Each structure stands twice: as C-alpha cells, then as structure tokens.
C-alpha cells in the first residue's frame, strides 16, 4: 500500500476520509445538486446520477451563481454534504459554502492526480490530501 | 493564517456568538484566499440573495439559522430586492407558497437588523456612502455605482460575504479596497452622442462583454444624468463583471490611463447592440426599473402616460421610499389609471415571472435584457423608454 500525500492550501478547516468522486468539469452547485438527497441532477454533467454525500468531491473549480454557496450549506444541514472538497482552485462561491457548511476544503491540488474511487484522507487543517489505497 | 488581526478582531473570531464566529471565520478565509493583509472597518453593507426565487430553501434556511444563532448587523445594512412586492404580491400573481417563503426570509432579515429596503439602488433610498469610504455591497449594479459615481470602495461581494461583513463590521482589505487596483485598464472613446438612458445601457452592454472584469475609462461622453450612469454601470456588471469605471469629467478626477488599450465605440456598435439585445418584437409585459426607477424616471413615465391607455401589462419597479414620493406626487395614480402597475420591493429579474404566464418582456434595461432569457425564460425586446411607451399606448 502506498501513501502519496499532496500538499495544498487550507480553504475550510477539518479532516475527513472518504472515496473520491471526481469531475474534470467545473461545478455550479445551484441547480446541479439536490439538497434533499445529495444527488447530482444537472443534465449532461459528467457527474449526473452520482451522489455527493460523504464522498471526497474533487473538481477543478466552481462556476456560476453565487447561490451555490447556499446549496453547499443546505447539503451540510441535511447531512448530505461531501465529506470533503478538493479543488485546483477554490473560488469564492465554493469557499463560502464550504466554510459556512463546515466542509473540509483544500485547493492547490492537481485534480488529475486523484482517481475516482481512491480512498483519501483530507486533512484541511494541514492542507494535505493523502491517498490511502491506490 | 496570513492576515493580521487586531485584538478586537481576534475577539470576534473567538466570540461566544456562533454567528459572529462563523462570519469572522468566513472573512478571514476569504482574506487569506485573496491575499489580504488585514481587515478594514466598513461604513455600510448591502445584502444580495434576498429573493426566494434566487436562493431557494437552502438560502432561506441559512438566513433563518444565522438569525437564530444570534447574527446581528453592526452597520447600516440594506436588503436587495425580494421576489415580490411585500404588500401587493397577490395582485402581481405570486403564489401563496412563494409568498410564505419570501416572508420567512423577510423575518430572518428583520431579526438580524437588516433594513427591509428591498432595493438594488440603496444610494437612492437612504444608504449613501461618501468618497473613499470602505463598504461591503453585494448587488452588482450598486457596487458599480458606489465605486464609480460615489467613489466609495467595495469589492463585488456575494450574499453570504456581505452579510458576514455586516455582522462583524469588517471586510478583508484586498481588490478595490486598495488604491493601486483602482486604475483604468481600457480607454474607450465614445463616438456617437448618447441621447437616451437606453443608449448608455447599450454602451455598457457592449463594454462589459469586452473588458470583462477590468476597469474602463470613457472619453467623448458629453453629459450624463445619475440615471444614465446607473444604467451604464448595471449593464457592464451584467455582461461583464465591471465593478469600477470612469467617465471623463463626469465621474471622478481620475487621471486618464496612459498605457491602456484604446477602443472606439462607433455609431454602428450602438445600433448593433440594440439588435443584439432584442430577440422578439411582440411582448406581453413592459418593465421599467432595473435597477430600480428613480422618482425622476417615474415622473417621466407618468408624464407620457397622462390620459393614455396601455395595451397589455406594464410594471414600473422601484424602492418603497421612491414609491412613496411617487404616490404623493400623483405619478402612481397617473400610471395606474393608464393601466400600469408601480411595484415596490421587487423587479422583473428576481420575481417568478415565468410562473405568472409571461413569455416575453420589453425593457429599457440592458441588465434585464441580459438576465431575462436565462433567469426568467423570457424573449426580450430592448428599446428606449419613450419608444416602448409609444408602442404600448398606440
């Protein structure tokens, strides 16, 4: 078992372990994720039909409406939030949602370094993402 | 943590009040992300994300939760437009379910001490900053007006970050709070004379899509009213993300940019902008007031509609305070006698108009013309006020 650690930047504190759900496309949470179920509902998006709950959601960056912050917060309130978020670059909409929803979040990571299904530990306090099993 | 915090700010971060703690934590993180060294105290705030249509259940629950945790604003904080006229929602055709949720948002804002202004023109309704004052405003057109016309300093805040600033009285010092970032990047020479407010809106629409989030400096503009500047800035913030602009001899004494790229806005550009913003000739709703109408604009509409009768529906959207003056002057009665409606608290962009059966809208706002197709599922006609009024009274 190899343990590869990637160093990034702390966006929102906390620590979590989970399986990677990766999108190589940017995400606008508004209109894309159902807060009651955590299901990704945006038609035609790479993650359509997946569920973000308790996954380590890996995507390059956010896009779109500032209401996305509120969707992330809503997911957290319903217990459907991702376990952690890992970005190449976290912009203000996702950062705000992660901080308010208390979802550990790290950026400065090349999202292609992580594979769908990888079990990873995100230590946002340290700004690290460690792949536990390849 | 890279930011320097004062003892007072450290105390906010360790506050017993969970809402204050959360607000401060959000601001510190945003400051770190954008490279701020410290916080600045703000004179006022303006919160966006107020319409239930825009924020839905997650936003409503966030605001309710925040209020319950003890969030309270420390500076004058105005609220952006709601999804309905708070008093006349039934007449508008808003559903009771929507109204109930909009009122829950209103109650949460009231508990936090936010002024229930429900307007995108706080500067026309009792929240007027002064030059060089730091503020945290979130409505894109108001941000543009505050930075450019008034000379106050604000970044384009999101709904939650503006509210966090209101609760702590602070915002991270980066971006447009720093003088070095407040210089023009493009010089735009305006060739045609701009005769109407819609001409200014069209210029803004053209400019925003070219300069994106940078800072234009306009030359060749002979004169502009406050309403013209309001329309110009709103359009640039909609087609681009312009938060600051200059108009030579009109907005401020900013020195013209020396190394900036120079562009020309020609008569043909003005004409084609009108065509680009229009995709239908037949409309079932005419709307004025994006951003919210001033009393002067309402007066002009009333003067034109005196003794006339309107075909179809027409809304004039404004702030509650401007509506009060319009009522007193008799403008509201004149407009409503002709068949129009003067609405407060809301506008055609944040109201659920697609659920009310409207499919196509005529407007003199380039901002509304930009947002309505996607946000309200509308086909749009863009033209000047008087031309549109001419058509509906024929």
mmCIF file of C-alpha atoms in Angstrom, chain A residues 9-13 30 35-36 65-67 69-71 73-74 77-78 90-92 95-96 99-100 102, chain B residues 22 25-26 29-30 32-34 48-49 53-55 57-59 61-63 65-66 158-161 375:
data_model
loop_
_atom_site.group_PDB
_atom_site.id
_atom_site.type_symbol
_atom_site.label_atom_id
_atom_site.label_comp_id
_atom_site.label_asym_id
_atom_site.label_seq_id
_atom_site.Cartn_x
_atom_site.Cartn_y
_atom_site.Cartn_z
ATOM 1 C CA UNK A 9 -3.855 25.175 0.784
ATOM 2 C CA UNK A 10 -6.446 25.220 3.566
ATOM 3 C CA UNK A 11 -9.749 26.747 2.469
ATOM 4 C CA UNK A 12 -12.053 25.390 5.201
ATOM 5 C CA UNK A 13 -10.806 23.579 8.319
ATOM 6 C CA UNK A 30 -27.010 25.793 -7.942
ATOM 7 C CA UNK A 35 -30.041 19.168 -1.274
ATOM 8 C CA UNK A 36 -32.618 16.612 -0.085
ATOM 9 C CA UNK A 65 -24.430 31.526 -9.484
ATOM 10 C CA UNK A 66 -23.414 32.722 -6.037
ATOM 11 C CA UNK A 67 -26.408 30.729 -4.778
ATOM 12 C CA UNK A 69 -22.752 28.795 -1.527
ATOM 13 C CA UNK A 70 -26.231 28.310 -0.111
ATOM 14 C CA UNK A 71 -26.614 24.899 -1.783
ATOM 15 C CA UNK A 73 -24.625 24.958 3.187
ATOM 16 C CA UNK A 74 -28.035 23.290 2.634
ATOM 17 C CA UNK A 77 -27.584 20.986 7.092
ATOM 18 C CA UNK A 78 -29.364 17.953 5.612
ATOM 19 C CA UNK A 90 -11.395 27.233 -4.981
ATOM 20 C CA UNK A 91 -13.190 30.426 -5.906
ATOM 21 C CA UNK A 92 -15.299 32.451 -3.523
ATOM 22 C CA UNK A 95 -15.094 28.630 -0.411
ATOM 23 C CA UNK A 96 -18.016 30.436 1.186
ATOM 24 C CA UNK A 99 -16.734 27.436 5.326
ATOM 25 C CA UNK A 100 -20.389 28.010 6.251
ATOM 26 C CA UNK A 102 -18.066 23.296 7.791
ATOM 27 C CA UNK B 22 -18.764 31.916 11.613
ATOM 28 C CA UNK B 25 -14.047 32.837 10.035
ATOM 29 C CA UNK B 26 -15.538 33.278 6.570
ATOM 30 C CA UNK B 29 -10.567 32.677 4.937
ATOM 31 C CA UNK B 30 -11.651 34.877 2.036
ATOM 32 C CA UNK B 32 -6.347 34.624 3.003
ATOM 33 C CA UNK B 33 -7.506 33.321 -0.378
ATOM 34 C CA UNK B 34 -7.350 36.784 -1.965
ATOM 35 C CA UNK B 48 -27.929 40.261 -2.006
ATOM 36 C CA UNK B 49 -29.588 36.862 -2.381
ATOM 37 C CA UNK B 53 -36.550 32.726 -6.341
ATOM 38 C CA UNK B 54 -32.790 33.301 -6.213
ATOM 39 C CA UNK B 55 -31.791 31.466 -3.010
ATOM 40 C CA UNK B 57 -34.813 26.657 0.515
ATOM 41 C CA UNK B 58 -31.063 26.408 1.281
ATOM 42 C CA UNK B 59 -30.659 30.181 1.358
ATOM 43 C CA UNK B 61 -32.755 28.130 5.911
ATOM 44 C CA UNK B 62 -29.271 29.620 6.071
ATOM 45 C CA UNK B 63 -30.667 33.074 6.864
ATOM 46 C CA UNK B 65 -30.339 29.606 11.077
ATOM 47 C CA UNK B 66 -27.987 32.569 11.123
ATOM 48 C CA UNK B 158 -21.561 37.532 -2.623
ATOM 49 C CA UNK B 159 -24.679 37.325 -0.456
ATOM 50 C CA UNK B 160 -23.064 35.479 2.487
ATOM 51 C CA UNK B 161 -19.840 37.525 2.474
ATOM 52 C CA UNK B 375 -33.253 33.592 -15.438
#
